[in-house]
Coordinates of C-alpha atoms in Angstrom, one line a residue:
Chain A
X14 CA 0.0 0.0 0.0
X15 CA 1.0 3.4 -0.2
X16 CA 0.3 7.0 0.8
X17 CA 1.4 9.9 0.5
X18 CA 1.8 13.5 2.6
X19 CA 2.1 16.9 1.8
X20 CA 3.3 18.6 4.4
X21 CA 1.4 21.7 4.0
X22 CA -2.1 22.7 3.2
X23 CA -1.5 25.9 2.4
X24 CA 1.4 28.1 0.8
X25 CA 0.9 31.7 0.5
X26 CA 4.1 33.6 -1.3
X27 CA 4.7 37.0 -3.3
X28 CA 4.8 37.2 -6.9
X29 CA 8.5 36.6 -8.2
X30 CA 9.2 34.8 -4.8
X31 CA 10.6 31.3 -5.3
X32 CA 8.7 28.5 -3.5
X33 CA 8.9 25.1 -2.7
X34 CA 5.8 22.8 -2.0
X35 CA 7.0 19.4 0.3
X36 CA 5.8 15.5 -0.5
X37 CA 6.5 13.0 1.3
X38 CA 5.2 9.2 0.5
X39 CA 5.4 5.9 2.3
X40 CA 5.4 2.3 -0.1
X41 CA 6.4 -1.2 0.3
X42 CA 7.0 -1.2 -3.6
X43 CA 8.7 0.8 -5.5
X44 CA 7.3 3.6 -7.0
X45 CA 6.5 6.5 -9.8
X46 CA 5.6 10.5 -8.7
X47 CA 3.7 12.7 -10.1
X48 CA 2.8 16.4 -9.2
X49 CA -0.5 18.1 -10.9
X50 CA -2.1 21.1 -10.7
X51 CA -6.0 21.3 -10.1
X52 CA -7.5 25.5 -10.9
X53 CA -10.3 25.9 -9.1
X54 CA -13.1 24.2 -11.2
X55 CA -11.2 22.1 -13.6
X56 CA -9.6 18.8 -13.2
X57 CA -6.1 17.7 -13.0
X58 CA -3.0 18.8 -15.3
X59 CA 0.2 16.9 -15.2
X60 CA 2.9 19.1 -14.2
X61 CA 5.9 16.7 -13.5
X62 CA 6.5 12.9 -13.8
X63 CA 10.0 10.9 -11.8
X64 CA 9.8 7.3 -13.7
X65 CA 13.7 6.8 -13.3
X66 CA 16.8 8.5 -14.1
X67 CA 18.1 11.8 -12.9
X68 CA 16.3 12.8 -9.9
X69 CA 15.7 16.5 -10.9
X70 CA 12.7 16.4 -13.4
X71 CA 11.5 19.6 -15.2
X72 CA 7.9 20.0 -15.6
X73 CA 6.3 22.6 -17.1
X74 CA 5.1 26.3 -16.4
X75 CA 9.5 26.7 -14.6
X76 CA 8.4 23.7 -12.1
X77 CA 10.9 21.2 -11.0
X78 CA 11.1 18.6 -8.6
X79 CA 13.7 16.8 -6.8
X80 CA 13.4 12.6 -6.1
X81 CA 15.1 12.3 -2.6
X82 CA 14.7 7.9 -2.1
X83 CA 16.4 7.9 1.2
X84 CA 14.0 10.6 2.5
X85 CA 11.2 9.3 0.4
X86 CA 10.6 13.0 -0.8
X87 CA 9.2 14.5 -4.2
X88 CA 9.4 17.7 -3.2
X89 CA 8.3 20.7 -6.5
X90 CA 10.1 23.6 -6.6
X91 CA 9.7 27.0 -8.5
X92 CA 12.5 29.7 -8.7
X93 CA 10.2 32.5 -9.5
X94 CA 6.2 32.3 -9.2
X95 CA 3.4 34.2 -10.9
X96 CA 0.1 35.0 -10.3
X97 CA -1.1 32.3 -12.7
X98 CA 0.4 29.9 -10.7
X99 CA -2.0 30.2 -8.1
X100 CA -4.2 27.0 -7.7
X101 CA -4.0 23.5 -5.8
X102 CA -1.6 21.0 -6.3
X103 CA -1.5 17.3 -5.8
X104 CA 1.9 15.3 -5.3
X105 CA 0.8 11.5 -6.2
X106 CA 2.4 7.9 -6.7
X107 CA 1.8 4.6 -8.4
X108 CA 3.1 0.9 -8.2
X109 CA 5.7 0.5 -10.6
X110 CA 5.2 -2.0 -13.2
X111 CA 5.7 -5.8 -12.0
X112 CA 5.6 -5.0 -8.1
X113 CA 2.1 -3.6 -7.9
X114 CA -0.2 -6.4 -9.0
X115 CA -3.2 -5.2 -10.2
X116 CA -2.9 -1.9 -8.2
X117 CA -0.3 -1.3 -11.8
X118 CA -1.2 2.6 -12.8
X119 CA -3.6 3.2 -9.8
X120 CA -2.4 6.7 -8.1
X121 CA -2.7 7.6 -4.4
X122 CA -2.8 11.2 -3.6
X123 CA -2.1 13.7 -1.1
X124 CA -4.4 16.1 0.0
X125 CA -3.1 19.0 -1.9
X126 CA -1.4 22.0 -1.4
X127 CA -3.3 25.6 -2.6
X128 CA -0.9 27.6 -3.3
X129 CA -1.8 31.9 -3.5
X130 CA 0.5 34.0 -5.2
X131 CA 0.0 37.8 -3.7
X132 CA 0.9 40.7 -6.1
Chain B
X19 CA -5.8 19.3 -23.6
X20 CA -5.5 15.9 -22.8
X21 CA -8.1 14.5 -25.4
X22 CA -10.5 13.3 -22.7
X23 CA -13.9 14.3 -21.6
X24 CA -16.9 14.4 -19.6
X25 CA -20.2 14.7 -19.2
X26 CA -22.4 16.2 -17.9
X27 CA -20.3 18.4 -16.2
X28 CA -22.5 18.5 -13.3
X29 CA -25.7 16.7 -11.8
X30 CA -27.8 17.2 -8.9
X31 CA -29.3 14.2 -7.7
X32 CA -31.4 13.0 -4.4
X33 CA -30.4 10.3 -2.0
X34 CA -31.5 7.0 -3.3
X35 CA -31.4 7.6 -6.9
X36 CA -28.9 6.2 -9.4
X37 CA -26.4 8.1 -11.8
X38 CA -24.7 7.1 -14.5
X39 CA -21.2 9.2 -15.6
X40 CA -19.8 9.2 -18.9
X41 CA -16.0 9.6 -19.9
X42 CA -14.5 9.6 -23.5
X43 CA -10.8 9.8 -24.4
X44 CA -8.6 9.3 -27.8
X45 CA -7.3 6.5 -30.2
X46 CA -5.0 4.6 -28.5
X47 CA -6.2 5.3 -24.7
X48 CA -6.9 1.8 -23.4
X49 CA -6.6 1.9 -20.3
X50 CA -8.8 4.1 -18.0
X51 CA -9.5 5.4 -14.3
X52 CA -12.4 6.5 -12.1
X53 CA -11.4 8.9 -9.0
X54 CA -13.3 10.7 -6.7
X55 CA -12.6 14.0 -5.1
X56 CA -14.7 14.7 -2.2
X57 CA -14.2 18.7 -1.4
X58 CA -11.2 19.6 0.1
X59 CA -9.3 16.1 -0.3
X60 CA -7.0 14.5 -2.8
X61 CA -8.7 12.3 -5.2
X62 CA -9.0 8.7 -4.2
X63 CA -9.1 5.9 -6.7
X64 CA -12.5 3.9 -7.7
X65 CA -11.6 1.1 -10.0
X66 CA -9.4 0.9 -13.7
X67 CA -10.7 -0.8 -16.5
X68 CA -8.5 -2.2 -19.4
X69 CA -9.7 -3.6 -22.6
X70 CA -13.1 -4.3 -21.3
X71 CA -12.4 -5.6 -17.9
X72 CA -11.7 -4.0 -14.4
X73 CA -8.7 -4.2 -13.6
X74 CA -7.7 -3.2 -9.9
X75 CA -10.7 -1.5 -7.1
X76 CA -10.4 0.7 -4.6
X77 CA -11.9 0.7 -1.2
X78 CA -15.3 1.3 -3.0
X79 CA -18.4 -0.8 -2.4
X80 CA -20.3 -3.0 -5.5
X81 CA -23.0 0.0 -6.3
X82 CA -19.8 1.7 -7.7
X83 CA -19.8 0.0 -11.0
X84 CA -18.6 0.9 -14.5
X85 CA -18.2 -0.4 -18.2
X86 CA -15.6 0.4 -20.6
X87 CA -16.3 0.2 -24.3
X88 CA -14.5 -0.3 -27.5
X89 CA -14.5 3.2 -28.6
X90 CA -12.9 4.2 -25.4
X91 CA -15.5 5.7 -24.2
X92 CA -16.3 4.6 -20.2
X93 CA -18.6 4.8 -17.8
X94 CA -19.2 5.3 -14.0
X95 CA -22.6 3.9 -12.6
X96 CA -23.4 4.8 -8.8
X97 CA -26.4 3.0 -7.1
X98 CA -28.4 3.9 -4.3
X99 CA -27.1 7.5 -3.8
X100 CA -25.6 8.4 -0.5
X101 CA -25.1 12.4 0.6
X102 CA -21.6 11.2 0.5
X103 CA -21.4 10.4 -2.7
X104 CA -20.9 14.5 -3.7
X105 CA -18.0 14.7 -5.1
X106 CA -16.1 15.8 -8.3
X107 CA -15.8 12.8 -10.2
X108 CA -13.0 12.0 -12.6
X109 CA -11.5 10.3 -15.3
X110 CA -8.5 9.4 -16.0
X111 CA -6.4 7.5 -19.5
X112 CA -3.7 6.2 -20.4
X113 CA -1.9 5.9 -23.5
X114 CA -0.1 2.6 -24.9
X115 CA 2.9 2.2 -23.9
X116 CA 3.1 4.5 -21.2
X117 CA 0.3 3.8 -19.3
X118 CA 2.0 4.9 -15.9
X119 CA 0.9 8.2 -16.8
X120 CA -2.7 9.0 -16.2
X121 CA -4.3 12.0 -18.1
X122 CA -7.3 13.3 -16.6
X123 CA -10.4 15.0 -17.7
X124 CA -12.0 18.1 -16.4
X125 CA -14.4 16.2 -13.5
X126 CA -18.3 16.0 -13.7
X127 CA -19.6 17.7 -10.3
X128 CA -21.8 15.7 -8.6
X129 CA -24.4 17.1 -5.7
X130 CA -26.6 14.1 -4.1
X131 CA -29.6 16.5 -1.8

């Protein structure tokens, strides 16, 4: 089973401030992460995806995250935000293929993080 | 745009009744995913269907039930409505051969009075 927290519910920053959103996740399998943004009304766009390979992933909209397996962290970074960046996001992992049985592609979220960008 | 869709896009309904949800994604999307997202929570996972058949269930009970057809179009069927059962309701596809990434459609809103 897995699961997955963020570590806080909500982040508010200045425009042009960096900011850095924290996931933590718990498996007895290894796993994929994912990060997605949810704006208010509207489903769920795929920001970033760690699968293997380097642990610093580049998303899009200047996001980035960092894969830290002895701290089981995925925690998305942004250098410089914007107003548009304001919404809720979602850090989320799956099985990896061959350990997860039938749970393969399934994804557990965290509870999200809403992030306000102030002017 | 991610190429999938739902409808309606929102539904009031009373406790009791059924409702039936409807998904619809590209070419090549075989494999696809219900989730819920009560308000103010993460979405949780409902079931995944893959050519035809489920394939992997949550920690829903049996009057969650869906069907997933050739034309990779799905569906969601909820029995016996419960006030908790309002939720955002969403759908999720996969593409062929690299179907550990789900992409997700905009939600259908759901409000059981």
């Amino acid at each position: 089973a897995q699961s997955v927290t963020q570590l806080d519910s909500q982040v508010p920053v200045f425009e042009e401030a960096p900011v850095e959103l924290r996931c933590n996740y718990s498996s007895s399998v290894s796993v994929y992460l994912f990060w997605y943004v949810q704006y208010p009304n509207q489903g769920l766009q795929l920001l970033l995806k760690y699968l293997s390979g380097s642990t610093l992933v580049k998303g899009i909209n200047g996001f980035e995250a960092e894969f830290n397996k002895s701290q089981t962290s995925f925690h998305l970074r942004k250098p410089s935000v914007h107003i548009s960046d304001t919404a809720e996001y979602f850090c989320a992992v799956s099985p990896k293929g061959g350990s997860g049985g039938t749970s393969y592609g399934k994804l557990t979220f965290g509870q999200g993080t809403i992030l306000t960008v102030h002017p | 745009e991610t190429g999938v869709t739902q409808s309606p896009t929102h539904l009031i309904k009373t406790r009791g009744q059924q409702v039936t949800l409807r998904c619809s994604s590209q070419s090549g999307h075989n494999t696809v995913s219900w989730y819920q997202q009560a308000l103010g929570q993460g979405p949780q996972f409902i079931f995944q269907y893959y050519r035809e058949e489920e394939n992997g269930r949550g920690n829903f009970p049996p009057r969650f039930s869906g069907l997933q057809f050739p034309n990779y179009s799905s569906e969601l069927n909820v029995n016996a409505l419960e006030l908790d059962d309002s939720a955002l309701y969403l759908c999720a596809s996969s593409v062929v051969g690299e179907w550990e990434t789900q992409y997700f459609g905009p939600g259908t809103r759901l409000l059981v009075l």
